[in-house]
Coordinates of C-alpha atoms and ligand atoms in Angstrom, one line a residue:
M15 CA 7.6 -16.1 30.7
T16 CA 8.3 -18.7 33.3
R17 CA 10.7 -21.4 32.9
P18 CA 8.2 -24.3 32.8
S19 CA 6.4 -22.8 29.8
L20 CA 9.9 -22.0 28.1
V21 CA 11.0 -25.8 28.7
M22 CA 7.5 -26.9 27.3
L23 CA 8.0 -24.8 24.2
F24 CA 11.7 -25.7 23.7
G25 CA 12.2 -28.9 25.3
T26 CA 15.2 -30.6 27.1
A27 CA 17.9 -28.6 25.3
L28 CA 16.8 -25.4 27.3
A29 CA 16.2 -27.4 30.3
A30 CA 19.6 -28.7 30.0
A31 CA 21.1 -25.3 29.5
L32 CA 19.3 -23.9 32.4
V33 CA 20.5 -26.5 34.7
S34 CA 24.1 -26.1 33.5
A35 CA 23.7 -22.3 33.8
A36 CA 22.5 -22.7 37.4
L37 CA 25.2 -25.0 37.9
G38 CA 28.0 -23.1 36.0
G39 CA 26.9 -19.6 36.4
C40 CA 28.4 -17.6 33.5
D41 CA 29.8 -18.1 30.1
A42 CA 33.3 -18.5 31.5
T43 CA 32.3 -22.3 32.3
L44 CA 31.2 -23.1 28.7
S45 CA 31.9 -26.7 28.0
P46 CA 33.1 -28.4 25.9
R47 CA 35.2 -25.9 24.1
P48 CA 35.2 -26.0 20.3
K49 CA 38.4 -27.9 19.6
S50 CA 38.5 -27.4 15.8
E51 CA 36.9 -26.3 12.7
G52 CA 33.1 -26.9 12.7
E53 CA 32.8 -27.6 16.3
S54 CA 30.6 -25.6 18.5
S55 CA 30.1 -25.6 22.3
A56 CA 26.8 -26.1 24.2
A57 CA 24.7 -23.1 24.5
V58 CA 24.4 -21.6 27.9
V59 CA 21.1 -19.6 29.0
V60 CA 21.0 -17.3 32.0
D61 CA 18.5 -15.1 33.5
E62 CA 20.8 -12.0 32.9
D63 CA 19.3 -8.8 31.6
R64 CA 22.2 -6.9 30.5
S65 CA 22.4 -3.2 29.6
G66 CA 25.1 -1.3 27.9
P67 CA 25.8 -1.2 24.1
Y68 CA 23.7 -3.5 22.1
A69 CA 26.4 -4.5 19.8
T70 CA 30.2 -4.9 20.7
G71 CA 33.2 -6.8 19.2
K72 CA 36.4 -5.9 17.4
S73 CA 35.4 -8.0 14.5
L74 CA 32.2 -6.0 13.9
S75 CA 31.5 -3.5 10.9
F76 CA 28.6 -1.2 11.5
E77 CA 28.7 0.4 8.1
P78 CA 28.9 -0.8 4.4
A79 CA 32.6 -0.3 4.3
L80 CA 34.0 -3.6 5.8
Q81 CA 36.7 -3.1 8.4
P82 CA 39.8 -5.1 8.0
L83 CA 40.2 -8.6 9.8
D84 CA 40.8 -8.5 13.5
P85 CA 43.9 -10.7 13.9
S86 CA 42.7 -12.1 17.3
P87 CA 42.0 -16.0 17.0
V88 CA 39.0 -15.6 19.2
K89 CA 36.2 -13.2 18.4
E90 CA 34.1 -11.7 21.0
V91 CA 30.8 -10.8 19.7
R92 CA 27.8 -9.4 21.4
L93 CA 24.6 -8.9 19.3
D94 CA 21.5 -8.0 21.6
A95 CA 17.9 -8.5 20.3
S96 CA 16.1 -5.0 20.3
N97 CA 13.2 -3.3 19.0
K98 CA 14.1 0.1 17.3
L99 CA 12.4 2.6 15.4
I100 CA 14.3 3.3 12.1
E101 CA 13.7 5.2 8.9
I102 CA 13.6 2.7 6.2
A103 CA 12.5 5.3 3.7
P104 CA 12.3 9.1 3.8
G105 CA 9.5 9.4 6.4
V106 CA 8.7 5.8 6.9
K107 CA 9.4 5.2 10.8
Y108 CA 9.3 1.4 11.0
T109 CA 9.3 -0.6 14.4
A110 CA 12.2 -3.0 13.3
W111 CA 13.1 -5.9 15.4
T112 CA 16.9 -6.1 15.4
L113 CA 20.0 -8.1 16.3
G114 CA 22.5 -5.6 17.3
D115 CA 20.4 -2.8 17.1
Q116 CA 20.5 -2.0 13.7
V117 CA 19.3 -3.4 10.4
P118 CA 21.1 -5.3 9.0
G119 CA 23.0 -6.1 12.0
P120 CA 26.7 -5.5 12.3
T121 CA 28.8 -7.4 9.8
V122 CA 30.9 -10.0 11.8
R123 CA 34.4 -10.7 10.1
A124 CA 36.4 -13.7 10.9
R125 CA 38.6 -16.4 9.2
V126 CA 38.3 -20.1 9.1
G127 CA 39.6 -21.8 12.4
D128 CA 38.9 -18.5 14.5
K129 CA 36.6 -19.1 17.6
I130 CA 33.5 -16.9 17.6
R131 CA 32.5 -16.3 21.2
F132 CA 28.9 -15.3 20.9
S133 CA 26.4 -13.7 23.3
M134 CA 22.9 -12.0 23.0
T135 CA 20.6 -10.5 25.6
N136 CA 16.8 -10.3 24.7
R137 CA 16.2 -6.7 25.4
T138 CA 12.8 -6.5 23.6
N139 CA 11.1 -5.1 26.8
V140 CA 12.7 -1.8 26.6
T141 CA 10.7 1.5 25.8
T142 CA 12.6 4.6 25.3
P143 CA 10.7 7.6 23.9
K144 CA 10.9 8.2 20.2
L145 CA 13.2 5.3 19.7
R146 CA 11.8 2.0 21.0
I147 CA 8.3 0.6 21.4
A148 CA 8.7 -2.6 23.8
A149 CA 7.4 -5.7 22.1
P150 CA 8.8 -8.3 24.5
M151 CA 8.8 -11.7 22.8
L152 CA 11.3 -14.7 22.1
H153 CA 14.3 -14.4 19.9
S154 CA 17.2 -16.5 18.9
M155 CA 20.2 -16.3 17.1
D156 CA 21.1 -18.7 14.0
F157 CA 24.6 -18.3 12.5
H158 CA 24.7 -20.2 9.1
S159 CA 28.4 -20.2 9.7
A160 CA 28.2 -22.5 12.5
M161 CA 27.6 -26.3 12.6
G162 CA 25.7 -27.9 15.6
S163 CA 22.4 -28.8 17.1
P164 CA 19.9 -26.2 16.0
Q165 CA 17.8 -27.1 19.1
D166 CA 20.7 -26.3 21.4
L167 CA 22.5 -23.4 19.9
F168 CA 19.7 -21.6 18.1
H169 CA 16.9 -21.9 20.6
S170 CA 14.8 -19.0 21.8
I171 CA 15.1 -16.8 24.8
G172 CA 12.9 -14.4 26.5
P173 CA 13.2 -11.0 27.6
G174 CA 15.7 -10.6 30.3
Q175 CA 17.5 -13.7 29.3
T176 CA 21.3 -14.1 27.8
I177 CA 22.3 -16.9 25.6
S178 CA 26.0 -17.7 24.9
F179 CA 27.6 -20.4 22.7
E180 CA 31.1 -20.5 20.7
F181 CA 31.7 -21.9 17.5
T182 CA 34.5 -22.3 15.0
P183 CA 33.7 -21.7 11.2
A184 CA 34.9 -24.5 9.0
Y185 CA 34.1 -23.0 5.6
P186 CA 35.0 -19.5 4.2
G187 CA 32.1 -17.8 2.7
V188 CA 29.4 -14.9 3.1
F189 CA 26.9 -16.4 5.5
M190 CA 23.6 -15.1 6.7
Y191 CA 22.7 -14.8 10.5
H192 CA 19.3 -14.4 11.5
C193 CA 16.5 -15.0 14.2
V194 CA 15.0 -18.2 13.9
T195 CA 12.2 -18.0 16.1
P196 CA 8.8 -18.9 14.7
P197 CA 7.2 -17.5 12.5
M198 CA 10.5 -17.2 10.9
V199 CA 9.1 -15.0 8.2
D200 CA 8.2 -12.3 10.4
H201 CA 11.4 -12.3 12.4
V202 CA 13.4 -11.8 9.2
A203 CA 11.1 -9.4 7.4
A204 CA 11.0 -7.3 10.7
G205 CA 14.9 -7.0 10.5
M206 CA 16.5 -9.6 12.6
Y207 CA 19.4 -10.6 10.1
G208 CA 23.0 -9.7 9.2
M209 CA 26.2 -11.3 7.5
T210 CA 29.2 -13.1 8.7
V211 CA 32.3 -13.0 6.5
V212 CA 34.5 -15.9 6.9
E213 CA 38.0 -15.6 5.1
P214 CA 39.9 -18.6 3.8
K215 CA 42.7 -19.4 6.2
G216 CA 45.3 -17.8 3.8
G217 CA 43.1 -15.1 3.0
W218 CA 41.4 -14.2 -0.4
P219 CA 43.2 -15.1 -3.6
T220 CA 43.1 -11.7 -5.1
K221 CA 43.7 -8.1 -3.8
A222 CA 40.8 -5.8 -3.6
D223 CA 41.2 -1.8 -3.3
R224 CA 37.7 -1.5 -1.4
E225 CA 35.5 -3.7 0.3
Y226 CA 31.9 -3.2 1.1
V227 CA 28.9 -5.2 2.2
V228 CA 25.5 -5.3 0.3
V229 CA 22.7 -6.9 2.2
Q230 CA 19.4 -7.1 0.3
G231 CA 16.2 -7.6 2.1
E232 CA 12.5 -6.7 2.0
F233 CA 10.2 -4.6 4.4
Y234 CA 6.6 -5.2 4.6
A235 CA 5.2 -2.3 6.4
R236 CA 2.0 -0.9 7.2
L237 CA 0.4 2.0 9.2
D238 CA 0.3 1.1 12.8
P239 CA -3.1 0.1 13.8
E240 CA -2.9 2.0 17.0
R241 CA -2.0 5.2 15.0
R242 CA 1.1 6.2 17.1
K243 CA 3.4 8.9 16.0
V244 CA 6.8 9.7 16.6
D245 CA 7.9 13.6 16.0
N246 CA 4.5 13.9 13.9
F247 CA 5.5 10.9 11.6
P248 CA 3.3 8.2 11.6
V249 CA 4.6 4.8 12.8
Y250 CA 4.7 1.7 10.6
V251 CA 4.7 -1.9 11.6
L252 CA 5.1 -5.3 10.2
D253 CA 2.5 -6.4 7.7
K254 CA 2.3 -10.2 8.4
E255 CA -0.2 -10.6 5.5
R256 CA 2.0 -8.9 2.9
A257 CA 5.1 -11.0 4.3
L258 CA 3.4 -14.2 3.6
A259 CA 2.0 -13.0 0.3
R260 CA 5.5 -11.8 -0.7
T261 CA 4.4 -8.4 -1.8
P262 CA 6.9 -6.1 -0.2
T263 CA 6.4 -2.2 0.3
Q264 CA 10.3 -1.7 0.1
V265 CA 13.1 -3.7 -1.2
V266 CA 16.5 -2.4 0.2
F267 CA 20.2 -2.4 0.4
N268 CA 21.6 -2.2 3.7
G269 CA 18.4 -1.5 5.4
R270 CA 17.3 1.5 3.6
F271 CA 15.1 2.4 0.5
N272 CA 17.5 3.5 -2.2
G273 CA 20.3 2.5 0.1
M274 CA 23.6 4.2 -0.8
V275 CA 22.2 6.6 -3.2
D276 CA 22.4 9.6 -1.0
R277 CA 25.5 8.4 0.8
P278 CA 27.4 6.3 -2.1
L279 CA 30.0 3.7 -1.7
V280 CA 33.2 5.3 -3.2
A281 CA 36.2 4.3 -5.1
R282 CA 38.9 5.9 -7.6
P283 CA 39.0 5.4 -11.2
G284 CA 40.6 1.9 -12.0
E285 CA 40.2 0.3 -8.6
R286 CA 39.1 -3.0 -7.8
V287 CA 36.1 -3.3 -5.4
R288 CA 35.0 -6.4 -3.8
L289 CA 31.2 -6.7 -2.7
Y290 CA 30.1 -8.9 -0.5
V291 CA 26.5 -9.4 -1.4
L292 CA 23.7 -11.3 0.6
N293 CA 20.1 -11.5 -0.1
V294 CA 18.3 -12.3 2.9
G295 CA 14.9 -12.3 1.4
P296 CA 12.6 -13.4 2.9
G297 CA 10.4 -13.3 -0.1
S298 CA 12.4 -12.5 -3.1
S299 CA 15.2 -13.5 -5.3
S300 CA 17.8 -10.9 -6.4
S301 CA 19.4 -10.5 -9.6
F302 CA 22.3 -8.5 -8.5
H303 CA 23.9 -6.3 -11.1
V304 CA 26.2 -3.2 -11.3
V305 CA 25.7 -0.8 -14.2
G306 CA 28.7 -0.1 -16.2
T307 CA 31.0 -2.8 -15.3
I308 CA 31.3 -6.6 -15.3
F309 CA 32.0 -9.0 -12.6
D310 CA 35.4 -10.3 -13.2
R311 CA 35.1 -12.8 -10.7
V312 CA 32.1 -14.1 -8.8
W313 CA 32.5 -16.6 -5.7
L314 CA 29.3 -18.2 -5.1
G315 CA 28.5 -18.3 -1.5
G316 CA 31.6 -16.3 -1.0
N317 CA 33.6 -19.3 -1.4
P318 CA 36.8 -18.8 -3.7
Q319 CA 36.4 -22.5 -4.8
N320 CA 33.0 -21.6 -6.4
E321 CA 34.4 -19.2 -9.2
L322 CA 32.5 -17.8 -12.0
R323 CA 34.3 -15.3 -14.4
G324 CA 33.0 -12.4 -16.6
M325 CA 29.3 -12.1 -15.1
Q326 CA 26.7 -9.5 -15.6
T327 CA 24.7 -10.6 -12.9
V328 CA 24.6 -13.1 -10.0
D329 CA 21.2 -14.6 -9.2
L330 CA 20.7 -14.9 -5.3
G331 CA 17.7 -16.9 -3.7
A332 CA 16.9 -16.1 0.1
S333 CA 20.0 -16.6 2.2
S334 CA 22.0 -16.8 -1.0
S335 CA 25.2 -14.8 -1.2
A336 CA 28.3 -14.0 -3.2
I337 CA 31.4 -12.2 -3.4
V338 CA 31.7 -10.0 -6.6
E339 CA 34.8 -8.3 -7.7
L340 CA 34.9 -5.8 -10.4
T341 CA 37.0 -2.7 -11.5
V342 CA 35.5 0.7 -12.0
P343 CA 37.5 1.9 -15.2
E344 CA 36.7 5.6 -15.1
K345 CA 34.9 8.2 -13.1
G346 CA 31.3 7.9 -13.0
D347 CA 28.2 6.8 -11.0
Y348 CA 28.0 2.9 -11.2
I349 CA 24.8 1.8 -10.1
L350 CA 24.0 -1.1 -7.9
V351 CA 20.7 -2.6 -8.8
D352 CA 18.4 -5.8 -8.3
H353 CA 17.9 -6.4 -12.3
Y354 CA 14.4 -7.7 -11.1
F355 CA 13.2 -4.1 -11.8
A356 CA 10.3 -4.3 -9.9
N357 CA 12.5 -4.6 -6.8
A358 CA 14.6 -1.7 -8.0
A359 CA 11.6 0.3 -8.1
L360 CA 11.0 -0.4 -4.6
G361 CA 14.2 0.8 -3.5
A362 CA 16.9 -2.0 -4.4
I363 CA 19.2 0.7 -5.9
G364 CA 22.6 2.1 -4.9
V365 CA 25.7 3.7 -6.0
I366 CA 29.5 3.4 -6.4
S367 CA 30.6 6.9 -7.0
V368 CA 34.0 6.8 -8.5
S369 CA 36.0 10.0 -8.8
D370 CA 39.5 11.3 -8.3
K371 CA 38.2 13.3 -5.3
V372 CA 38.0 9.9 -3.4
P373 CA 40.8 10.0 -0.7
P374 CA 43.4 7.3 -1.9
L375 CA 43.8 4.3 0.0
G376 CA 45.0 4.5 3.6
Q377 CA 43.4 7.8 4.0
A378 CA 39.8 8.1 5.4
A379 CA 37.2 7.7 2.9
E380 CA 33.8 9.2 3.3
P381 CA 31.9 6.1 4.6
A382 CA 34.6 5.4 7.2
K383 CA 34.6 9.1 8.6
A384 CA 30.7 9.0 8.8
A385 CA 31.0 5.9 10.8
A386 CA 32.6 7.5 13.8
P387 CA 29.7 9.3 15.1
E388 CA 27.3 6.6 14.0
T389 CA 29.3 3.9 16.0
A390 CA 29.6 6.2 19.0
A391 CA 25.8 6.8 19.0
L392 CA 25.5 3.0 18.8
Q393 CA 27.6 2.4 21.8
T394 CA 25.6 4.7 23.9
G395 CA 22.7 2.4 23.0
E396 CA 20.0 4.9 23.0
H397 CA 20.3 7.0 20.0
Q398 CA 18.4 6.8 16.7
H399 CA 20.5 5.0 14.0
E400 CA 20.1 7.2 11.0
Q401 CA 21.9 6.3 7.9
A402 CA 21.4 9.5 5.9
K403 CA 24.3 11.9 5.7
P404 CA 24.4 14.7 8.1
A405 CA 22.8 17.2 5.9
D406 CA 19.9 14.9 5.4
R407 CA 19.0 14.5 9.0
K408 CA 16.2 15.8 11.0
I409 CA 13.6 16.6 8.4
N410 CA 10.7 17.3 10.4
D411 CA 8.0 18.2 8.0
P412 CA 6.1 14.9 7.0
E413 CA 5.4 16.4 3.8
A414 CA 8.8 17.3 3.0
A415 CA 9.8 13.8 3.9
K416 CA 7.3 12.3 1.5
G417 CA 8.8 15.0 -1.2
K418 CA 12.1 13.4 -0.3
L419 CA 10.9 9.9 -0.9
A420 CA 9.2 10.9 -4.3
F421 CA 12.5 12.6 -5.3
E422 CA 14.5 9.6 -4.4
S423 CA 12.1 7.3 -6.5
K424 CA 11.8 9.2 -9.4
C425 CA 14.5 12.0 -9.8
V426 CA 17.7 10.9 -8.1
L427 CA 19.2 8.8 -10.9
C428 CA 19.4 11.9 -13.1
H429 CA 19.7 14.8 -10.4
S430 CA 21.6 15.3 -7.1
I431 CA 21.3 17.8 -4.6
G432 CA 24.7 19.4 -4.0
G433 CA 26.4 16.4 -5.5
G434 CA 27.0 18.3 -9.0
A435 CA 25.3 17.8 -12.4
K436 CA 24.5 14.2 -13.5
T437 CA 22.3 13.6 -16.6
G438 CA 20.5 16.7 -15.4
P439 CA 21.4 19.7 -13.4
D440 CA 22.1 19.8 -9.8
L441 CA 19.0 20.8 -7.9
Q442 CA 20.6 22.5 -4.9
G443 CA 19.3 26.0 -4.9
V444 CA 16.6 25.5 -7.4
T445 CA 14.0 27.4 -5.3
R446 CA 16.2 30.4 -5.6
R447 CA 16.6 30.0 -9.3
H448 CA 12.8 29.3 -10.1
A449 CA 9.6 30.3 -8.7
D450 CA 7.4 27.6 -7.5
A451 CA 4.7 28.2 -9.9
W452 CA 7.4 27.6 -12.8
L453 CA 8.7 24.5 -10.9
T454 CA 5.2 23.1 -10.6
K455 CA 4.5 23.7 -14.3
W456 CA 7.6 22.3 -15.1
L457 CA 7.2 19.0 -13.2
L458 CA 3.6 18.6 -14.4
E459 CA 3.7 19.8 -17.9
T460 CA 7.3 19.1 -18.8
E461 CA 6.8 18.3 -22.6
K462 CA 4.5 21.6 -23.0
M463 CA 7.1 23.9 -21.2
Q464 CA 9.9 22.5 -23.3
K465 CA 8.2 23.7 -26.4
S466 CA 7.2 27.0 -25.2
D467 CA 9.1 28.2 -22.2
P468 CA 12.5 30.1 -22.9
A469 CA 14.1 28.9 -19.4
A470 CA 12.9 25.3 -20.2
K471 CA 14.3 25.6 -23.6
Q472 CA 17.7 26.7 -22.4
L473 CA 17.8 23.7 -20.1
V474 CA 17.2 21.4 -23.0
A475 CA 19.9 22.8 -24.9
K476 CA 22.3 22.9 -22.1
Y477 CA 21.9 19.3 -21.1
K478 CA 21.3 18.1 -24.9
M479 CA 18.2 16.4 -24.2
P480 CA 14.4 16.9 -23.1
M481 CA 13.6 15.9 -19.8
P482 CA 11.2 13.1 -19.6
N483 CA 7.9 13.8 -17.8
P484 CA 8.4 12.2 -14.3
G485 CA 4.8 11.3 -14.1
L486 CA 4.2 13.0 -10.8
K487 CA 0.8 13.6 -9.1
A488 CA 0.1 17.4 -8.1
V489 CA 0.3 16.1 -4.5
E490 CA 3.6 14.8 -5.0
V491 CA 4.9 17.9 -6.8
R492 CA 3.9 19.9 -3.9
D493 CA 5.7 17.6 -1.6
I494 CA 8.8 17.7 -3.7
L495 CA 8.6 21.6 -3.6
K496 CA 8.5 21.5 0.2
F497 CA 11.5 19.0 0.3
F498 CA 13.3 21.5 -2.2
H499 CA 12.5 24.3 0.2
W500 CA 13.7 22.3 3.3
S501 CA 17.0 21.4 1.5
D502 CA 17.7 24.9 0.3
Q503 CA 17.1 26.4 3.8
R504 CA 19.2 24.0 5.4
E505 CA 22.1 24.9 2.7
G506 CA 21.5 28.5 3.7
L507 CA 21.8 27.8 7.3
A508 CA 24.8 25.5 6.8
K509 CA 26.5 28.4 5.0
N510 CA 25.8 31.1 7.7
Ligands
LIG751 CU1 13.3 -12.9 16.6
LIG752 CU1 18.5 -19.7 8.3

């Protein structure tokens, strides 16, 4: 896009910014500086196509486990606009548009009065085999935690351009950031959103043992009309009509169907857990609930002055947030869920896994350990962002991937694979314990088997309840068995 047409689109603010960029050169000349809370500097746009990592800054958390506050009063934050193929559900490779190269974008953590020095390069013209399909278009960044002229701060930039601005958050809370380029519904539905956590000046009034971020959002995916494939998997793209009709194909926590089920959040019995919860929409409300506990405190918007006590749910419209604090009294799997259960059925489920085996505070917990290679991959800028645990990676048979999806939709709340018995048995090694024909019959004719088959009767006796018929179609059972075989083969490989 040429400059004159950009100016026509976005008016004098951009023209002024371009002039100031031409005069001033780089972001070292930003003026005027924000002097106090709530102030922001004028945005500067330059024709600079930066390479390197898509997201940088000591104040960023790339994983649900929220990193401690970076003590620096100035937070340098870079979140570039990108296109990236991400797996939003098993086997569903989606061409997301991102801020910071992941969905949701990295969480920014700051304190009231800190200066956030932000920059973004629009890098949507990049194609990389298996990872990026270029879709050059305008993008922008709107921080809800900032105050200033939207036409200045949040205006759009084209591929190969970089925008910079500074602001000083005035209010504590949990704020959304997102691309605000029209049509906004497309840009948010495609994945351009994340969270900023702004702490009160004196910190939070309570002490939490664990802090996690939960961002709920919807995907509206359809098969790529050009029928492109990556590693044999079909590519999915944004379904604009579904987005407008608000009929999502997935509703997710932290960017993934059944987010945090196969990689749960963790805590120890008796600990106090603080969840930073944000619903980005763009089409649905969330009635956020945690099965097995009560929210001791709810701070609406994440501001401790908006306190509610003893809540079972918190209702979050699009771009609404809350901090919820709860204790997990004893070991078990406490289930995060959108109590609009239609949304839960589309993937808005997660788990806080509470056990004595979780390392005590101060020692690395599971999610933090997993973060290291993830972040390293992100720094190199060109690796697939995968949120599955290592054992779940590289499922390369599309039918097995569909089986994993069916398993995660219909079986995972009662069964684990390698995570121990739940309501029903651990299914690791199930293909060695039973023949395929038996498993097929068990899954399709569950009631009949429990009356007549000796092995099935034993299971019912052992787990003290019959298994409900999972309601699977024959083709789903075939795919699930393929997934079980894939899983058991991987387990065998891991042992050798
Ligand atoms: Cu955008
Ligand atoms: Cu907004």
